[in-house]
Short mmCIF file of C-alpha atoms and ligand atoms in Angstrom, two decimals:
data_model
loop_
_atom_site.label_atom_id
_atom_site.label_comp_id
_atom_site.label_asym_id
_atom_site.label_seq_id
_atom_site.Cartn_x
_atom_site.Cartn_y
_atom_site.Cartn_z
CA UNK A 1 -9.81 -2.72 23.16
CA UNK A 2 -6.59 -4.02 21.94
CA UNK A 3 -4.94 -2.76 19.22
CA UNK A 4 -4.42 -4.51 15.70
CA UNK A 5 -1.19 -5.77 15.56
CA UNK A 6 0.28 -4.99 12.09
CA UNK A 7 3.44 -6.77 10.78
CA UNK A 8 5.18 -4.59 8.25
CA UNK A 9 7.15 -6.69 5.11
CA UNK A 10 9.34 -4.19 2.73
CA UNK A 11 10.43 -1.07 4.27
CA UNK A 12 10.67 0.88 1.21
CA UNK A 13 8.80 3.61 0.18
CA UNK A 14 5.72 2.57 0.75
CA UNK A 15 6.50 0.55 3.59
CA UNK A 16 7.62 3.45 5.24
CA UNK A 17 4.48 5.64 4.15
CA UNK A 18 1.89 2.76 5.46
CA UNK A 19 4.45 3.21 9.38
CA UNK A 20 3.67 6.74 9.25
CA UNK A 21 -0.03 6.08 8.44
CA UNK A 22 -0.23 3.09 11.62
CA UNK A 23 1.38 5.74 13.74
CA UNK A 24 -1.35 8.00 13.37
CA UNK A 25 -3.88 5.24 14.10
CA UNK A 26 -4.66 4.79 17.83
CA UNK A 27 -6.20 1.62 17.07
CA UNK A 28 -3.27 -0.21 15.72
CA UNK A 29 0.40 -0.98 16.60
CA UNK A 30 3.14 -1.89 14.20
CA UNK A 31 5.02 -4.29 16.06
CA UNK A 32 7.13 -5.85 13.63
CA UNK A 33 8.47 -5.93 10.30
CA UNK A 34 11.10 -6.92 7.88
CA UNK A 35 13.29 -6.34 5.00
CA UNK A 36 16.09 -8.14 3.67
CA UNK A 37 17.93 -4.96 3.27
CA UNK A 38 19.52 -4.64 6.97
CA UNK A 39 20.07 -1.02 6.89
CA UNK A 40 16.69 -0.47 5.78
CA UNK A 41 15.50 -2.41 8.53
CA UNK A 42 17.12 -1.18 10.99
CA UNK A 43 16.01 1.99 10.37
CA UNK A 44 12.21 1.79 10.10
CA UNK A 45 12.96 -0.26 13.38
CA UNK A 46 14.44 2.65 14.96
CA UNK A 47 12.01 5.20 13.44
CA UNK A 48 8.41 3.59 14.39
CA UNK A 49 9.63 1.49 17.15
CA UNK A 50 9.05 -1.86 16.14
CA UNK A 51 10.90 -5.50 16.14
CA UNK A 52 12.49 -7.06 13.53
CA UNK A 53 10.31 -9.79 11.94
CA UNK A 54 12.46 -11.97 10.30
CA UNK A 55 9.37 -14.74 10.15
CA UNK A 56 7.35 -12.41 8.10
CA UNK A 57 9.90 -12.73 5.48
CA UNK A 58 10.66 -16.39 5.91
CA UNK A 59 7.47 -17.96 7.82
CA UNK A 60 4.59 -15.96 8.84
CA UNK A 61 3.25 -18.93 11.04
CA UNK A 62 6.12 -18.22 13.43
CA UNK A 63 5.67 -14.48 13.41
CA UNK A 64 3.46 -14.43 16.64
CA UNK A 65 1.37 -11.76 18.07
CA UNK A 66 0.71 -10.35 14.40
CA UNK A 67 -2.93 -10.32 13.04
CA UNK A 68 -2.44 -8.45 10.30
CA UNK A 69 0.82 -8.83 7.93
CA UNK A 70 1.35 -5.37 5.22
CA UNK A 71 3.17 -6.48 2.07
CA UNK A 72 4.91 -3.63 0.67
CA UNK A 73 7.34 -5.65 -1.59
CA UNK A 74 8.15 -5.30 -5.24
CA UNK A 75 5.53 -6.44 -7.34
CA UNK A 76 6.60 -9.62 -8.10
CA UNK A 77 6.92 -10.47 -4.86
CA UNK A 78 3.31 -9.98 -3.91
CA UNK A 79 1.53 -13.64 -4.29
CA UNK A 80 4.35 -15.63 -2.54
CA UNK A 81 4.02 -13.21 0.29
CA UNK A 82 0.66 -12.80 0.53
CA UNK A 83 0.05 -16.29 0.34
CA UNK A 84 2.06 -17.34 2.60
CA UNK A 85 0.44 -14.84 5.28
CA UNK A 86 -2.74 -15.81 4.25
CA UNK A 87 -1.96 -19.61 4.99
CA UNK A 88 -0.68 -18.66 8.79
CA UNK A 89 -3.97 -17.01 9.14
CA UNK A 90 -2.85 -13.29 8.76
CA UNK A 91 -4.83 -10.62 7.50
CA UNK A 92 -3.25 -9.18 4.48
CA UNK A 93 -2.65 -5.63 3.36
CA UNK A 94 -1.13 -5.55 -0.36
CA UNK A 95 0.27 -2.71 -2.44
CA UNK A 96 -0.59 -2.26 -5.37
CA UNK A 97 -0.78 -3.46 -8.55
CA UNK A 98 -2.19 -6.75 -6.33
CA UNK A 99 0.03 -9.28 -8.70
CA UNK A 100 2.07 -8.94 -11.64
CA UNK A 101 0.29 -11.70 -13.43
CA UNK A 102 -3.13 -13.03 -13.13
CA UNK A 103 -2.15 -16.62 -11.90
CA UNK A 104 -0.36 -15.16 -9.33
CA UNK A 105 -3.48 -12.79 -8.54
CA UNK A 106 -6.44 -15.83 -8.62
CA UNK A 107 -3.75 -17.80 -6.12
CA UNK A 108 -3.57 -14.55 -3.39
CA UNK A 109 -7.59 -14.41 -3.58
CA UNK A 110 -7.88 -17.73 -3.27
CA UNK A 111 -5.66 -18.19 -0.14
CA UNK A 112 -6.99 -15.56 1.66
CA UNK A 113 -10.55 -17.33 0.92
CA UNK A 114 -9.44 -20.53 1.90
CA UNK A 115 -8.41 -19.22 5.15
CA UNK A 116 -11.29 -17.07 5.73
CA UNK A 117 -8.85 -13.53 5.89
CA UNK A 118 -9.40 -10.38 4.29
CA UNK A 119 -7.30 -8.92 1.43
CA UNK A 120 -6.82 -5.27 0.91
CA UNK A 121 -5.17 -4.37 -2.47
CA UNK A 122 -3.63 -0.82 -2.04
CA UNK A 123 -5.82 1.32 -4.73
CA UNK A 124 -5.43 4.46 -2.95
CA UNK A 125 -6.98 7.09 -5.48
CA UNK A 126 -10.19 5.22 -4.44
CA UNK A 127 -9.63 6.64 -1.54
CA UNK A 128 -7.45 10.55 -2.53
CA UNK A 129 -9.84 13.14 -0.94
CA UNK A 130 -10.14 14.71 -4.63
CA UNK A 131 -11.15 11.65 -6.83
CA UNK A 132 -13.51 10.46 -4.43
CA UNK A 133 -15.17 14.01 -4.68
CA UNK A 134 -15.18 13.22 -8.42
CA UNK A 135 -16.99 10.32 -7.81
CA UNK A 136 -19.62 11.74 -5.75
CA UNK A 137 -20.28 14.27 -7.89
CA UNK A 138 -20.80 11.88 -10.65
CA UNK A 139 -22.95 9.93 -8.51
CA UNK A 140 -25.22 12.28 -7.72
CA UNK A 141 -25.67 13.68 -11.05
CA UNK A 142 -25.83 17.44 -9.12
CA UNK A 143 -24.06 18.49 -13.05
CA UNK A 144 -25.96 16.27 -15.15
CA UNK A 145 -24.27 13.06 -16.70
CA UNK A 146 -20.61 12.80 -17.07
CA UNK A 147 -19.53 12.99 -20.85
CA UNK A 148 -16.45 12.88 -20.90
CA UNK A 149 -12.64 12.46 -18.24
CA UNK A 150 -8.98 12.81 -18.94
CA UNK A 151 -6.84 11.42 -16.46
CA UNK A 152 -3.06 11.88 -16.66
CA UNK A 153 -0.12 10.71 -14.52
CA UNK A 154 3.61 11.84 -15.45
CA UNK A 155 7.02 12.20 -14.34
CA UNK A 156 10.74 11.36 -14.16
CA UNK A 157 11.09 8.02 -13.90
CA UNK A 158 11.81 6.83 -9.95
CA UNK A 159 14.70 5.97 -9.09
CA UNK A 160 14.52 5.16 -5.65
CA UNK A 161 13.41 1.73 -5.82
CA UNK A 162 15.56 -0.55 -4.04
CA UNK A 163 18.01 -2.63 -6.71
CA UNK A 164 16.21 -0.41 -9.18
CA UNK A 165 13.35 -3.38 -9.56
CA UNK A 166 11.16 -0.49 -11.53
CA UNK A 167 13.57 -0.85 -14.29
CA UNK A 168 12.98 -4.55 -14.46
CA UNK A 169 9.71 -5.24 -16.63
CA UNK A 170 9.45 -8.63 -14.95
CA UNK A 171 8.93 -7.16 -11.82
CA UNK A 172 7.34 -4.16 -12.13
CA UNK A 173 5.23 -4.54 -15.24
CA UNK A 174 6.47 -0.65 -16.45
CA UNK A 175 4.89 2.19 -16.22
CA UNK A 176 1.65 1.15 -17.41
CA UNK A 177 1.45 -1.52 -14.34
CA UNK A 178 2.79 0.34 -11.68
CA UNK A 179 1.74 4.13 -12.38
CA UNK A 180 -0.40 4.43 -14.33
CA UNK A 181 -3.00 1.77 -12.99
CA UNK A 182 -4.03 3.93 -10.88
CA UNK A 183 -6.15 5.99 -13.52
CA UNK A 184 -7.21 2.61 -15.13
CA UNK A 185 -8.41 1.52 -11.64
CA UNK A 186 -10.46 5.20 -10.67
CA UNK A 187 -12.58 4.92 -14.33
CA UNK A 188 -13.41 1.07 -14.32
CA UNK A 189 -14.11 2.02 -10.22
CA UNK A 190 -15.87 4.76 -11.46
CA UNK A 191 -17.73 3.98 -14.68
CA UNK A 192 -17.69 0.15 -14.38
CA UNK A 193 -16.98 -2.53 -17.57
CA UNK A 194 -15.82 -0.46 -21.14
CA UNK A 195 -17.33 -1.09 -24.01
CA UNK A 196 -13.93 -0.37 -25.85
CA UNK A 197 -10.48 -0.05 -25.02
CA UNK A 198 -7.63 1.41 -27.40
CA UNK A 199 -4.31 1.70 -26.30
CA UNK A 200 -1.38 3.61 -27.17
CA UNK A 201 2.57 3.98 -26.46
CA UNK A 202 5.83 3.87 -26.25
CA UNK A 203 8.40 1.21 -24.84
CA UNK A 204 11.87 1.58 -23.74
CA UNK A 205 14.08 -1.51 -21.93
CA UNK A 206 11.66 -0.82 -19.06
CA UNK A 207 8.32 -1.96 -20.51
CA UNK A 208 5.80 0.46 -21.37
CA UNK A 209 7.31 4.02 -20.66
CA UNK A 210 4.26 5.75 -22.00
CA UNK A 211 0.61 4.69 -22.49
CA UNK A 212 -2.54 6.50 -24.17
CA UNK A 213 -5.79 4.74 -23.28
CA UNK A 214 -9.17 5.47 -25.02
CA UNK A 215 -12.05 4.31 -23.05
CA UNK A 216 -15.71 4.04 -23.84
CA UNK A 217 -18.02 3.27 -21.33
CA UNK A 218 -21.48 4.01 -23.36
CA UNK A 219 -22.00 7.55 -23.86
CA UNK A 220 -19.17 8.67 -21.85
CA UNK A 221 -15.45 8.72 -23.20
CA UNK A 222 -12.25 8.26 -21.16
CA UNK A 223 -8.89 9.01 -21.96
CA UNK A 224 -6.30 7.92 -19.78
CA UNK A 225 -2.19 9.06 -20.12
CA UNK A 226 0.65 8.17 -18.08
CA UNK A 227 4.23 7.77 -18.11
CA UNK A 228 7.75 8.18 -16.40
CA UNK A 229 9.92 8.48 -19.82
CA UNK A 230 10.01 12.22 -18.64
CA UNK A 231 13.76 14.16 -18.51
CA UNK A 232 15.11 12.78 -14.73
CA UNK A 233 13.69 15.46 -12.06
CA UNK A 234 10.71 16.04 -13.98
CA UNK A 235 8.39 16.75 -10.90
CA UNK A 236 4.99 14.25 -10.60
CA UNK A 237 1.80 15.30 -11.64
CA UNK A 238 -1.54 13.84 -11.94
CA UNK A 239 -4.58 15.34 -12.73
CA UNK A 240 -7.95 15.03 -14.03
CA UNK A 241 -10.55 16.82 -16.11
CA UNK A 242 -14.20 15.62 -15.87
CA UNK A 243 -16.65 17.41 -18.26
CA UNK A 244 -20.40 17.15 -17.40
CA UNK A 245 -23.48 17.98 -19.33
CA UNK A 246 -24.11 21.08 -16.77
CA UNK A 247 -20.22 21.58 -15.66
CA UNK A 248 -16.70 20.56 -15.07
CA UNK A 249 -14.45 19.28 -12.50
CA UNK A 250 -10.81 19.93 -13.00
CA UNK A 251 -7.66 19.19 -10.62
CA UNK A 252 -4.37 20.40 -11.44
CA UNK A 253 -1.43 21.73 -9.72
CA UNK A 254 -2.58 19.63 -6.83
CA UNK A 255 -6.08 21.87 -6.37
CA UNK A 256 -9.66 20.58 -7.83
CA UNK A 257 -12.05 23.36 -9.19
CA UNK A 258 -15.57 22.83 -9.65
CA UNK A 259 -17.32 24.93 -12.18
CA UNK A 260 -20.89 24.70 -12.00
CA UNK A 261 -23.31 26.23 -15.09
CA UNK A 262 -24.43 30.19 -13.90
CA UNK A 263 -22.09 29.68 -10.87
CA UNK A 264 -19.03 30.74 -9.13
CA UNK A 265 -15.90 27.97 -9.56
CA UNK A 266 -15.70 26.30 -6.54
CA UNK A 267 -12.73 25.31 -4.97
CA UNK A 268 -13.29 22.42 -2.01
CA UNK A 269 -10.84 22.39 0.21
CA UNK A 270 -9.14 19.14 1.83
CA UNK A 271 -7.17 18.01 4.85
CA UNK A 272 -3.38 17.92 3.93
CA UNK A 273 -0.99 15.06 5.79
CA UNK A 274 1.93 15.49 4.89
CA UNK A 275 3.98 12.26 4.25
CA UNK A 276 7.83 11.87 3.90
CA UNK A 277 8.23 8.16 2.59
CA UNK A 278 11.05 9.37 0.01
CA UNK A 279 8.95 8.66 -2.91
CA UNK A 280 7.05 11.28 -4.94
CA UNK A 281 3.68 11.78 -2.94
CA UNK A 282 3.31 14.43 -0.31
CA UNK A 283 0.17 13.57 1.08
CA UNK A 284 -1.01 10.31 3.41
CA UNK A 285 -4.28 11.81 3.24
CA UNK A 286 -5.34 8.66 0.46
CA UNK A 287 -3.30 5.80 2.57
CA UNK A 288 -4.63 7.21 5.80
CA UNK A 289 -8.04 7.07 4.68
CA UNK A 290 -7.46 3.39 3.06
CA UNK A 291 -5.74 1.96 5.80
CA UNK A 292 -8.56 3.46 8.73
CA UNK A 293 -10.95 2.18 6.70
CA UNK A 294 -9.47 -1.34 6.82
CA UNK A 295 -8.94 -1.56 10.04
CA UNK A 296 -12.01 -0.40 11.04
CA UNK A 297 -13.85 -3.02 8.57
CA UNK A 298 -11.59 -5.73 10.68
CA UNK A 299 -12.34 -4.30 13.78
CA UNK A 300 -16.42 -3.98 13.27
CA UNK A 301 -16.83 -7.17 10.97
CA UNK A 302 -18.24 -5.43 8.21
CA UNK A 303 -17.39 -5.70 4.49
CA UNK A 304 -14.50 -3.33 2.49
CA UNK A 305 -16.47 -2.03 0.18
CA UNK A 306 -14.62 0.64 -1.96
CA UNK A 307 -11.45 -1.54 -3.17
CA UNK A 308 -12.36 -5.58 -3.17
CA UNK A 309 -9.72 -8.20 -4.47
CA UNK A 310 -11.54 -9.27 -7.55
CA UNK A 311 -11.94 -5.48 -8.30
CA UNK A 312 -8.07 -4.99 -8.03
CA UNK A 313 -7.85 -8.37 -10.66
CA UNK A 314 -9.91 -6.52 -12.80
CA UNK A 315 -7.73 -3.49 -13.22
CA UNK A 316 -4.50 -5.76 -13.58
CA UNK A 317 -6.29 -7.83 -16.42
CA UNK A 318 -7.06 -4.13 -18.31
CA UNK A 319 -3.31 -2.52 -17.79
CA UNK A 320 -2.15 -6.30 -19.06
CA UNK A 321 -4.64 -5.67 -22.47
CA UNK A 322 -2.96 -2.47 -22.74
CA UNK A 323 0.33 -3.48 -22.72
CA UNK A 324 -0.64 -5.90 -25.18
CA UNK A 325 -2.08 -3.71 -27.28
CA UNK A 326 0.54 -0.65 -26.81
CA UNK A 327 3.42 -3.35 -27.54
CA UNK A 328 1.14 -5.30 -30.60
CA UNK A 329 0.96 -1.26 -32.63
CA UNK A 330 4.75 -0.57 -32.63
N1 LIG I 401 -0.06 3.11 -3.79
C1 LIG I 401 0.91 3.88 -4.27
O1 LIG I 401 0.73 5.07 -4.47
C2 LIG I 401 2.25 3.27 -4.53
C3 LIG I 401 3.37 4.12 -4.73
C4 LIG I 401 4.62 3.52 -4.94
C5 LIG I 401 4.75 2.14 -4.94
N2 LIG I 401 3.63 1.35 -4.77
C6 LIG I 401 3.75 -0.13 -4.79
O2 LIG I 401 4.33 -0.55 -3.55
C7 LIG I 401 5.16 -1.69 -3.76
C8 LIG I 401 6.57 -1.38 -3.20
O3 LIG I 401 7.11 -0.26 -3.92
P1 LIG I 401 8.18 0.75 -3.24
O4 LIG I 401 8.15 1.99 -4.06
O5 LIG I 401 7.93 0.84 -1.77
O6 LIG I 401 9.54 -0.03 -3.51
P2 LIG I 401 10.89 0.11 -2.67
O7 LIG I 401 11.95 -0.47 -3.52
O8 LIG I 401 11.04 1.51 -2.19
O9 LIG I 401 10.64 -0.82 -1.41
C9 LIG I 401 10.63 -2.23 -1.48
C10 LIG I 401 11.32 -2.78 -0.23
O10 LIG I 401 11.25 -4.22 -0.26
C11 LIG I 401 12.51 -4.74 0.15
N3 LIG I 401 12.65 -6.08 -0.40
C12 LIG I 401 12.85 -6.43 -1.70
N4 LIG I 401 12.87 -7.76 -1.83
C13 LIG I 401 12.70 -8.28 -0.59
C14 LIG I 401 12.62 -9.60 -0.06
N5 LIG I 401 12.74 -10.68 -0.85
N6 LIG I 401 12.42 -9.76 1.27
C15 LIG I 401 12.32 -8.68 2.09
N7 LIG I 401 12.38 -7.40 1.64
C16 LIG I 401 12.57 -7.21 0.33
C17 LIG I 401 13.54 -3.75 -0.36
O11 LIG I 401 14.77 -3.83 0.33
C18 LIG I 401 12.81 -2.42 -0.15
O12 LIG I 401 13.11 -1.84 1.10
C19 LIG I 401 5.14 -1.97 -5.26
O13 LIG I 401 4.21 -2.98 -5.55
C20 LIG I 401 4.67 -0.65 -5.87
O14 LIG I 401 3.96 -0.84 -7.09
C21 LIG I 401 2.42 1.89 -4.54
#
């Protein structure tokens, strides 16, 4: 079979993370990509042995041979790019948050549908070995119903974005929007519409440096924190604590314990791949698992079923009514 033919735009961070992650897949091969940063370029070129792309950036139609085009781009920089692949027929893999506004989101799902391609917004703790143990263990109600989860997601702020772009609100949305999404994302994945949201926080010259989110979904509360308004250094952290009517699940320092009512705690353990991007995860295990199962779903036909676009809206529309709210209570 041949492979997928992946064309990589923004070699960042997560650019870089995704190359490691295509490397490991025999099914595809990165065979181009681009960056308007030329030392950057040159050396993801050098390191995963691919072309530069320069079409990808410019005019996807003319970047030939490519089915499948990865934006890793600042935020803002999402819709043009993704609709433009979408228009030259490309398959599109999208970091996320999928758009900093929801014009700009309705316009990339729209494109792709238009063209008949497939859109993958990068919600990777769908896919992070731990939460999606949470999940099953939810969803098989092994320790009754879940009544409450705290989520949290801290550290310095990063400051390895290229131009600094996390610094500018207009393109990065602040912490809210680009960290701590994720935990909105995993309990709306997880628990579906809330019956009441309440948000919390603090802002700095970045956006929202610091959110608290209540969330009630029935019977079950969520609280969600996150933040990078933490002293420079400050290592990353995120954890979770999911109390059930028969038990708990709890992850922290990077290890999930499951205590079970009359039982002994235990501890599952999970395949480590270790990732050197440059940013502050040390594990592809999530991307390696998102990106397979893309692939695959191209490869076979079938549906994406754990992150869809309109799912990815959804959880930019909530961190947007947070913001509002955090920035309406100062
Ligand atoms: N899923 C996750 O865990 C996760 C983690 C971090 C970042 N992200 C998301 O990934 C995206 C990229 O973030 P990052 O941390 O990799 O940022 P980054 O600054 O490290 O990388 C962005 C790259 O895009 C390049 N670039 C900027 N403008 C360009 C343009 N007009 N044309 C071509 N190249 C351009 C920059 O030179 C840089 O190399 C963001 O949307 C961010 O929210 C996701």
């Amino acid at each position: 079979m041949t492979p997928l033919r992946v064309g990589l735009l923004g070699c960042g961070f997560m650019g870089r993370t995704h190359a490691q992650v295509y490397r490991l897949l025999p099914e595809v091969e990165l065979v181009g990509a681009w960056d308007d940063d030329p030392e950057r370029l040159e050396a993801a070129c050098a390191e995963f042995g691919c072309r530069p792309e320069a079409g990808l950036g410019a005019d996807p139609v003319s970047a030939e041979g490519i089915d499948v085009v990865d934006v890793c781009l600042p935020t803002a920089l999402h819709a043009r790019a993704t609709i433009a692949a979408a228009r030259a027929g490309k398959h599109v893999v999208c970091e996320k948050p999928i758009a900093r506004t929801l014009e700009e989101a309705d316009a990339m799902i729209a494109a792709c549908e238009t063209k008949g391609v497939r859109l993958l917004i990068g919600h990777c703790i769908r896919y992070w070995a731990e939460y999606a143990e949470l999940r099953r263990i939810v969803q098989s109600g092994e320790l009754g119903a879940l009544t409450s989860l705290n989520l949290t997601r801290y550290g310095g702020f990063p400051h390895w974005s290229s131009r600094d772009w996390l610094s500018d609100e207009a393109q990065a949305g602040g912490a809210v929007m680009d960290m701590h999404i994720h935990d909105t994302d995993f309990a709306l994945d997880l628990l579906g519409e809330p019956d009441e949201t309440v948000s919390f926080g603090t802002v700095d010259r970045r956006g929202v440096s610091q959110v608290f989110t209540t969330m009630r979904f029935g019977r079950c509360t969520v609280h969600a924190e996150g933040g990078w308004n933490l002293p420079a250094g400050t290592p990353f952290a995120m954890t979770f604590r999911a109390v059930f009517e028969q038990g708990a699940a709890i992850f922290e320092g990077g290890s999930l314990t499951v205590y079970a009512d009359g039982e002994e705690p235990r501890r599952p353990a999970f395949a480590r791949m270790a990732g050197a991007g440059g940013g502050n995860i040390d594990d592809l295990g999530g991307y390696a698992l998102e990106l397979a199962d893309f692939v695959d779903a191209l490869r076979t036909g079938r549906e994406v079923t754990v992150v869809t676009p309109q799912s990815a809206r959804r959880s930019l529309a909530t961190v947007l009514e947070e913001t509002r709210q955090v920035k309406a209570r100062l």
